CSV table of C-alpha atoms in Angstrom, one decimal:
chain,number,residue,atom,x,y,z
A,1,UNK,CA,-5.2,-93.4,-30.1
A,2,UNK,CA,-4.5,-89.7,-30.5
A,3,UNK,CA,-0.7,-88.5,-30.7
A,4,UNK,CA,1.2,-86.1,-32.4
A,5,UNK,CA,5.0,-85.3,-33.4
A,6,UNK,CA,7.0,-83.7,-35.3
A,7,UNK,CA,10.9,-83.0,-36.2
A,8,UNK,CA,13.1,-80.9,-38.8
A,9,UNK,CA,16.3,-81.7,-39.4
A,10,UNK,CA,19.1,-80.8,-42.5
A,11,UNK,CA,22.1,-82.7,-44.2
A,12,UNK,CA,24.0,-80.7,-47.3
A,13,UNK,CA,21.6,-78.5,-49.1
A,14,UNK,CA,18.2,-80.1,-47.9
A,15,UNK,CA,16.4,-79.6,-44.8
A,16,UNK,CA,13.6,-81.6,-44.0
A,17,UNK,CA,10.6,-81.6,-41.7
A,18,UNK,CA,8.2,-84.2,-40.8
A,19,UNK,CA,5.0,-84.6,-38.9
A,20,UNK,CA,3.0,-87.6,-37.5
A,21,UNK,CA,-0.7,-87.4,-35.6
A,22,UNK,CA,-2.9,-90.5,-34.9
A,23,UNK,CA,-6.7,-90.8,-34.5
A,24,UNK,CA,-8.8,-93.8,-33.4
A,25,UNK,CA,-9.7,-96.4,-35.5
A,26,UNK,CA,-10.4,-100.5,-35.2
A,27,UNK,CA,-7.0,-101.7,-36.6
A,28,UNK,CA,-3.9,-99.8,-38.3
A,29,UNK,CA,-4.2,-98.1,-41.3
A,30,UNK,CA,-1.3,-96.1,-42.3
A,31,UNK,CA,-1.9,-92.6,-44.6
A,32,UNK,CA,2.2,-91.6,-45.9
A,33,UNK,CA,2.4,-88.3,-47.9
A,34,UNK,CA,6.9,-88.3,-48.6
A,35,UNK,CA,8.3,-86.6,-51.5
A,36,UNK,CA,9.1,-88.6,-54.6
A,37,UNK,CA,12.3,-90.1,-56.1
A,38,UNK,CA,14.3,-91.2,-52.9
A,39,UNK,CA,14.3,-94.9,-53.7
A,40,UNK,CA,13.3,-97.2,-50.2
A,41,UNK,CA,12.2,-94.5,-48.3
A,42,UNK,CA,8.5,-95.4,-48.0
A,43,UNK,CA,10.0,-99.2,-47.6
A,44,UNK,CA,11.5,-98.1,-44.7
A,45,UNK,CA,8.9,-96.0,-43.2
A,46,UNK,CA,6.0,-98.5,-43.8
A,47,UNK,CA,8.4,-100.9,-41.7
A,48,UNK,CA,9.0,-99.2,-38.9
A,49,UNK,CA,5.5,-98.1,-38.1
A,50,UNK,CA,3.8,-101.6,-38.7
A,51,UNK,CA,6.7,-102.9,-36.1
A,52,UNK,CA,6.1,-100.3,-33.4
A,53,UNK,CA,1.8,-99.7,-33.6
A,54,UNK,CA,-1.3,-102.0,-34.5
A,55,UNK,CA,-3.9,-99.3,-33.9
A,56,UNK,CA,-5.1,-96.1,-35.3
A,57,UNK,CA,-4.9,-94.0,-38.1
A,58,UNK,CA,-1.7,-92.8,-38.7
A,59,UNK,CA,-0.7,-89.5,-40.9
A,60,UNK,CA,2.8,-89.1,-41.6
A,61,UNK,CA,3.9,-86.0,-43.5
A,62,UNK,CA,7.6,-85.4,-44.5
A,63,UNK,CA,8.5,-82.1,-46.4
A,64,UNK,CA,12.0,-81.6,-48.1
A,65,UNK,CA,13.3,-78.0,-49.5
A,66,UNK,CA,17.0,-77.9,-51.3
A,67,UNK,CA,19.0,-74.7,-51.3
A,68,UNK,CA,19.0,-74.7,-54.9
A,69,UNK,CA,22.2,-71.8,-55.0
A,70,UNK,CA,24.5,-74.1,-53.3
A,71,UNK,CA,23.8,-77.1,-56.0
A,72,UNK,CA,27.2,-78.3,-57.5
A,73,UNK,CA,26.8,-77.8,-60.9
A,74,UNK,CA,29.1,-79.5,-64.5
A,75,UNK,CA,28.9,-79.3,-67.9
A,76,UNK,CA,28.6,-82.6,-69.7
A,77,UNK,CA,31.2,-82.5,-72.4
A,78,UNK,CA,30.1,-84.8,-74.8
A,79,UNK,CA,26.9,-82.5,-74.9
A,80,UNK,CA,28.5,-79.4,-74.9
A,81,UNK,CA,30.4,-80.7,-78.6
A,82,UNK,CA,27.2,-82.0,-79.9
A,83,UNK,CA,25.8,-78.4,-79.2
A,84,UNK,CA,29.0,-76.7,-80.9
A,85,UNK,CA,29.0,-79.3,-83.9
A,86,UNK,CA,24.9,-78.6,-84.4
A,87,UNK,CA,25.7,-74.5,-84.2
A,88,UNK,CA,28.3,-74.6,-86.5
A,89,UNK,CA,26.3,-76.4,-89.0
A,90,UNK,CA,23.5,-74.2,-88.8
A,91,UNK,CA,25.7,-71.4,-89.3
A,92,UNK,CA,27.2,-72.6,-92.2
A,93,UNK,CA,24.1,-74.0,-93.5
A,94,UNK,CA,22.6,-70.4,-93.5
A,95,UNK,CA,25.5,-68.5,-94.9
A,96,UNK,CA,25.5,-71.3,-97.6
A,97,UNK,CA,21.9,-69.5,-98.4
A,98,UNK,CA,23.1,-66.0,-98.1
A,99,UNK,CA,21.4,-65.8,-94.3
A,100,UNK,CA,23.0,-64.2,-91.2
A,101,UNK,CA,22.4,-65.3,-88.1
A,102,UNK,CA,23.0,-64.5,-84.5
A,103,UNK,CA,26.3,-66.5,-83.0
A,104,UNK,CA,24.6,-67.5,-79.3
A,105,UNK,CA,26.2,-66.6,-76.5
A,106,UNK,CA,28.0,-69.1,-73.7
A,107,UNK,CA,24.8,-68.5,-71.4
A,108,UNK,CA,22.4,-69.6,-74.9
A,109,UNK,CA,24.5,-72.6,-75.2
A,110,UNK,CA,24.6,-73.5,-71.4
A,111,UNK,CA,20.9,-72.8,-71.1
A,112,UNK,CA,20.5,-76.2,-74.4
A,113,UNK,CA,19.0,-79.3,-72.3
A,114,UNK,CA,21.4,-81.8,-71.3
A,115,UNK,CA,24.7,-79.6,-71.3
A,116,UNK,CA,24.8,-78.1,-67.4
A,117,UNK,CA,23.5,-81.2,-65.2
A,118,UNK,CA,24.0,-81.2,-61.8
A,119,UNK,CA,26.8,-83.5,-60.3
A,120,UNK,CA,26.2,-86.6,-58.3
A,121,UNK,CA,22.7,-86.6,-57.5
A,122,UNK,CA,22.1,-90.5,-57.0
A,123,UNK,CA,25.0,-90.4,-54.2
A,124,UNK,CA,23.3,-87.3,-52.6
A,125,UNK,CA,20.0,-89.2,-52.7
A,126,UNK,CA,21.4,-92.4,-51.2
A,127,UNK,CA,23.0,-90.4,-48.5
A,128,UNK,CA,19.9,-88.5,-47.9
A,129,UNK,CA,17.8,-91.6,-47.4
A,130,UNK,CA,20.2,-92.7,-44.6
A,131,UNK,CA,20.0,-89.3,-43.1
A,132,UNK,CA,16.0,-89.7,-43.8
A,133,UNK,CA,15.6,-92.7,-41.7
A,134,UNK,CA,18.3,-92.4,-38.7
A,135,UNK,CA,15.7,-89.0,-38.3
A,136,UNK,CA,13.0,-90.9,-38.2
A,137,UNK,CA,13.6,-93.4,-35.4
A,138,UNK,CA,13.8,-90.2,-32.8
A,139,UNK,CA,10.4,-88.7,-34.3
A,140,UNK,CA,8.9,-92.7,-33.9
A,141,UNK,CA,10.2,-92.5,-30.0
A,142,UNK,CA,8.3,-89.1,-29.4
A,143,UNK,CA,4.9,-90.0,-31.3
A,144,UNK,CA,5.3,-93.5,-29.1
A,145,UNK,CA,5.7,-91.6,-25.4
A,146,UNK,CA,3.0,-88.9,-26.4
A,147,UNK,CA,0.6,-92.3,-26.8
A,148,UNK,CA,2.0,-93.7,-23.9
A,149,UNK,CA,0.9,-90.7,-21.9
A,150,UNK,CA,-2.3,-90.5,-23.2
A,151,UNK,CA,-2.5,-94.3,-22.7
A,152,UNK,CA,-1.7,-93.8,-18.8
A,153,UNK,CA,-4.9,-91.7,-18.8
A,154,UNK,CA,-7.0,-93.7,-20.2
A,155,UNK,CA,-5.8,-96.4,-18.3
A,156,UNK,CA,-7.0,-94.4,-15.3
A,157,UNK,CA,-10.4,-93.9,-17.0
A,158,UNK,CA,-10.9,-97.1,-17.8
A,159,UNK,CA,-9.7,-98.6,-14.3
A,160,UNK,CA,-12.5,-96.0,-12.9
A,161,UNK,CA,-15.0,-97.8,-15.3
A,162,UNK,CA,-14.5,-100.8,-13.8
A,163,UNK,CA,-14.8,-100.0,-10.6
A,164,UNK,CA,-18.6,-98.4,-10.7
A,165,UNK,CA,-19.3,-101.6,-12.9
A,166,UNK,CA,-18.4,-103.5,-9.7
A,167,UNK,CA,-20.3,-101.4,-7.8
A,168,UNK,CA,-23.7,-101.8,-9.5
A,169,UNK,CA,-22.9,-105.5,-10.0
A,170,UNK,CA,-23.6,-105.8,-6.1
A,171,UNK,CA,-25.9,-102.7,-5.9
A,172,UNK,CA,-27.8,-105.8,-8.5
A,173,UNK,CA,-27.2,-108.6,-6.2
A,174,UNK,CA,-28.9,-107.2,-3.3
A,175,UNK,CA,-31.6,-105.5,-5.3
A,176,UNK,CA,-32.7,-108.6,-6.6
A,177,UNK,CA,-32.6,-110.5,-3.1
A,178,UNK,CA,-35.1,-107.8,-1.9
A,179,UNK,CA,-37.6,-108.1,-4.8
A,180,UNK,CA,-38.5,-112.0,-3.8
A,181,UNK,CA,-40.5,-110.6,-1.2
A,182,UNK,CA,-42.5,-108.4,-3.6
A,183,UNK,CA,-42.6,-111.5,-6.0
A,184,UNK,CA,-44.1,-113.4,-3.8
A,185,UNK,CA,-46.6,-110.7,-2.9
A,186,UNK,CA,-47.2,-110.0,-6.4
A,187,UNK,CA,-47.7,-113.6,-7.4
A,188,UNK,CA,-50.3,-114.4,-4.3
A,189,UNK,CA,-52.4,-111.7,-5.2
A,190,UNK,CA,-52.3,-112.1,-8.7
A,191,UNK,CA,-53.6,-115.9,-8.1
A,192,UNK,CA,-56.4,-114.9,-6.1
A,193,UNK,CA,-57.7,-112.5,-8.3
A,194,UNK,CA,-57.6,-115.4,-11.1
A,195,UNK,CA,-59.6,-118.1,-8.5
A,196,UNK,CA,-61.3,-115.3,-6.8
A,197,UNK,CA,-63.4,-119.0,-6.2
A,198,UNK,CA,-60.6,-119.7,-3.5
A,199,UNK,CA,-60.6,-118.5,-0.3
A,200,UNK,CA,-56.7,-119.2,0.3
A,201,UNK,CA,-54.3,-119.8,-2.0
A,202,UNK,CA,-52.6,-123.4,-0.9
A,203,UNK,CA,-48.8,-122.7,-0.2
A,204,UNK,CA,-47.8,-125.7,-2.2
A,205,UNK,CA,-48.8,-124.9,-5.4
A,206,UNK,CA,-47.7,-120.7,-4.3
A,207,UNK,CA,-44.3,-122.2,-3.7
A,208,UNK,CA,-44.4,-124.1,-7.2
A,209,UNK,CA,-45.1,-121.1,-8.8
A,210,UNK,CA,-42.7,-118.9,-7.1
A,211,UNK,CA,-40.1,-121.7,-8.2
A,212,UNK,CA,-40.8,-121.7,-11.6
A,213,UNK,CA,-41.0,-117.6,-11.7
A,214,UNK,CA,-37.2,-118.0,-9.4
A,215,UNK,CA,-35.5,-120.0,-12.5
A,216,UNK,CA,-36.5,-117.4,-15.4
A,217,UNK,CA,-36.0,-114.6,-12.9
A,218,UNK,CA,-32.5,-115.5,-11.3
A,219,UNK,CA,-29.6,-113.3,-12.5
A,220,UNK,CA,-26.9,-115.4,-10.7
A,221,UNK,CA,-25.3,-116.2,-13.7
A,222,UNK,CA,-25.6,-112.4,-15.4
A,223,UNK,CA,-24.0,-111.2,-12.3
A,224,UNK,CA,-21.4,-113.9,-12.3
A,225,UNK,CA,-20.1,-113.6,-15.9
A,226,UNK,CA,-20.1,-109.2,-15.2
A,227,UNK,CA,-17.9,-110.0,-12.4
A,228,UNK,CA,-15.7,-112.2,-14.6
A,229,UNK,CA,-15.5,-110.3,-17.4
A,230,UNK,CA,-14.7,-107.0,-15.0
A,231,UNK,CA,-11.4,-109.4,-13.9
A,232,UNK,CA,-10.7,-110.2,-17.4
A,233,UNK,CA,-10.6,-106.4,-18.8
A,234,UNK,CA,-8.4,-105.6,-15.6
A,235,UNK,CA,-6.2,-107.8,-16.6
A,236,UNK,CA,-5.8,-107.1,-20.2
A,237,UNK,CA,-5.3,-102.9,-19.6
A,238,UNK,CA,-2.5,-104.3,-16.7
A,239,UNK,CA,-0.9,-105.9,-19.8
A,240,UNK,CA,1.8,-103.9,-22.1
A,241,UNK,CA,0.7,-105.9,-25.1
A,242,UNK,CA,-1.9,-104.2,-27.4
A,243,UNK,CA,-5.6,-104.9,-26.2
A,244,UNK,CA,-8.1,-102.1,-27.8
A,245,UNK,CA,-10.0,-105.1,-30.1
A,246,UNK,CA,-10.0,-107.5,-27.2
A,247,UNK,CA,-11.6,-105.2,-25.3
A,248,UNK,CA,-13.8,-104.0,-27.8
A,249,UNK,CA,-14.6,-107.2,-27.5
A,250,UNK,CA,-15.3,-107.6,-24.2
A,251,UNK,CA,-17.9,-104.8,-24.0
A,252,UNK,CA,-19.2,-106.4,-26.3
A,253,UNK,CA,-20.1,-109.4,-23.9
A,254,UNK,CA,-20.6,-106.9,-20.9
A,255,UNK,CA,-23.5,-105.2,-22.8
A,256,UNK,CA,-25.0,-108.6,-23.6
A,257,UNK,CA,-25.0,-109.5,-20.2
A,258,UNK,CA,-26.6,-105.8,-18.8
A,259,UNK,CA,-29.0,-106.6,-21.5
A,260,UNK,CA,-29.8,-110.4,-20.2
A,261,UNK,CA,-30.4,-109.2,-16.6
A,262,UNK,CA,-32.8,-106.0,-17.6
A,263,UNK,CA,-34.7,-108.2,-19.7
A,264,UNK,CA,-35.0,-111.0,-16.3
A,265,UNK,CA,-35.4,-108.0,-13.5
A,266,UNK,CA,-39.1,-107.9,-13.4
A,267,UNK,CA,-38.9,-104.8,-11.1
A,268,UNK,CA,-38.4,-101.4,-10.9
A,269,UNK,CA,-35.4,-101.5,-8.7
A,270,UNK,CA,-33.1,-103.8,-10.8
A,271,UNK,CA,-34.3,-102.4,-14.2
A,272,UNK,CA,-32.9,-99.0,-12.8
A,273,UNK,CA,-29.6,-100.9,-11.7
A,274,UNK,CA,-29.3,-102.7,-14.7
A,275,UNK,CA,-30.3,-99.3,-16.7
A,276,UNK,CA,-27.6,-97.4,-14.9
A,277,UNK,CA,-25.0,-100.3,-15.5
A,278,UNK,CA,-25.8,-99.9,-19.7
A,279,UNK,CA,-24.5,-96.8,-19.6
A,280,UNK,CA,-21.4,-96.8,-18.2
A,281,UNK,CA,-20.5,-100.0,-19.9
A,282,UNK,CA,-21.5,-97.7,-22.9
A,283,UNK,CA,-19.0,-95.1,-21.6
A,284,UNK,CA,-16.3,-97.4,-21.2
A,285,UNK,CA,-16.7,-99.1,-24.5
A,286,UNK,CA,-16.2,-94.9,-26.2
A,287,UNK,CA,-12.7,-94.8,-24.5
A,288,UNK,CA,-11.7,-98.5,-25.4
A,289,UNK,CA,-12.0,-97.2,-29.0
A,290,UNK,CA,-8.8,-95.0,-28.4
A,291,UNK,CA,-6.8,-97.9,-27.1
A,292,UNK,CA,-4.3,-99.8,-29.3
């Protein structure tokens, strides 16, 4: 299902913003682009989404930026001596060999790996993932009512589906009470051009025939199982719970069945109807695929 949200937000020096947008697809599968290094964050996120959607693929996108000029800042001490110690040995080392160098300056030493680190980082990240995730439930709440919405329409779309499927499901009915008179028109002529030796077809072996051509012909049962499986996909989009396979399931069934009867029509009129019924079955079963 198609939906899309996003949300900034900020806690110390790091602002934050994320995005999320869904497309259709048969089950859930889940696409997470977050920053690296906060420990449990794609735990948590992963959790959350698998608890609140079983449908679609979903893109989530979280960005993070630091103001890197208010970043507290320390000098490790232990460091800082091993620096000294190092410098004063090289400096004695080369006057030793009659060398001079430079004495560095406080921004040389400061500037040697391991001697200015910044302070606290693991508690920042901890408290960062807790700011992370109570953000996240609010962005959840506005991805899941932009699906709703879009869910409401397709619910309408879907309803109005339904209803011409009803329609052409009687629109078959009577068609194929009005072709037994043409059947039976057919068939006699068709026999006596076969025993063109007869001068009248008997009406016994007619109505035998006609019988026969009734059972292979009869689309009570096509009908019947349209008009239940209609009932059965009103019921599941009346439902809350998630029903997009179920009902890609259904059309399935409802195709088979528009199939079965076009296949029994043996006239022009139900073909049509049966035709006409294909494709909105067809029609419905592109919006099912962007229902969860």
């Amino acid at each position: 299902m198609t939906a899309f949200a996003s949300r900034t937000g900020a806690h110390g020096v790091t602002q934050w913003s994320w995005d999320i947008r869904s497309v259709n697809a048969r089950g859930l599968d889940l696409r997470l682009r977050l920053p690296d290094g906060i420990e449990g964050l794609e735990q948590s996120v992963r959790a959350s989404l698998t608890k609140r959607f079983s449908r679609g693929n979903i893109t989530l996108n979280l960005r993070l930026t630091r103001d890197e000029t208010d970043k507290k800042l320390d000098v490790d001490l232990a460091a800082l001596d091993r620096a000294l110690e190092a410098i004063g040995r090289i400096e004695a080392r080369a006057a030793a060999m009659g060398l001079q160098v430079n004495t560095p300056t406080s921004a040389d030493i400061l500037n040697i790996k391991g001697v200015f680190v910044p302070t606290n980082l693991s508690e920042d990240d901890e408290d960062l993932l807790k700011h992370l995730t109570d953000d996240f439930g609010p962005l959840l709440d506005d991805f899941a009512a932009m699906r709703a919405t879009e869910g409401r329409a397709l619910h309408a779309v879907v309803t109005d589906h339904l209803n011409k499927i009803e329609e052409l499901i009687e629109k078959a009915k009577i068609t194929a009470e009005e072709r037994k008179a043409d059947v039976r028109t057919a068939l006699t002529s068709a026999m006596k051009r076969v025993l063109d030796d007869i001068a009248e077809v008997d009406d016994q072996r007619l109505a035998q025939e006609l019988a026969v051509l009734a059972v292979k012909q009869d689309v009570t049962e096509e009908l019947d199982r349209l008009r239940a499986h209609v009932a059965a996909a009103r019921e599941l989009i009346s439902d809350p719970a998630p029903a997009g396979r179920k009902l890609d399931f259904l059309a399935q069934e409802f195709n088979r069945e528009a199939n079965t009867l076009c296949s029994k029509s043996q006239a022009v009129g139900l073909t049509a109807v049966g035709l006409e019924l294909k494709a909105v079955i067809e029609q419905m079963r592109e919006q099912i695929q962007n229902v969860e």
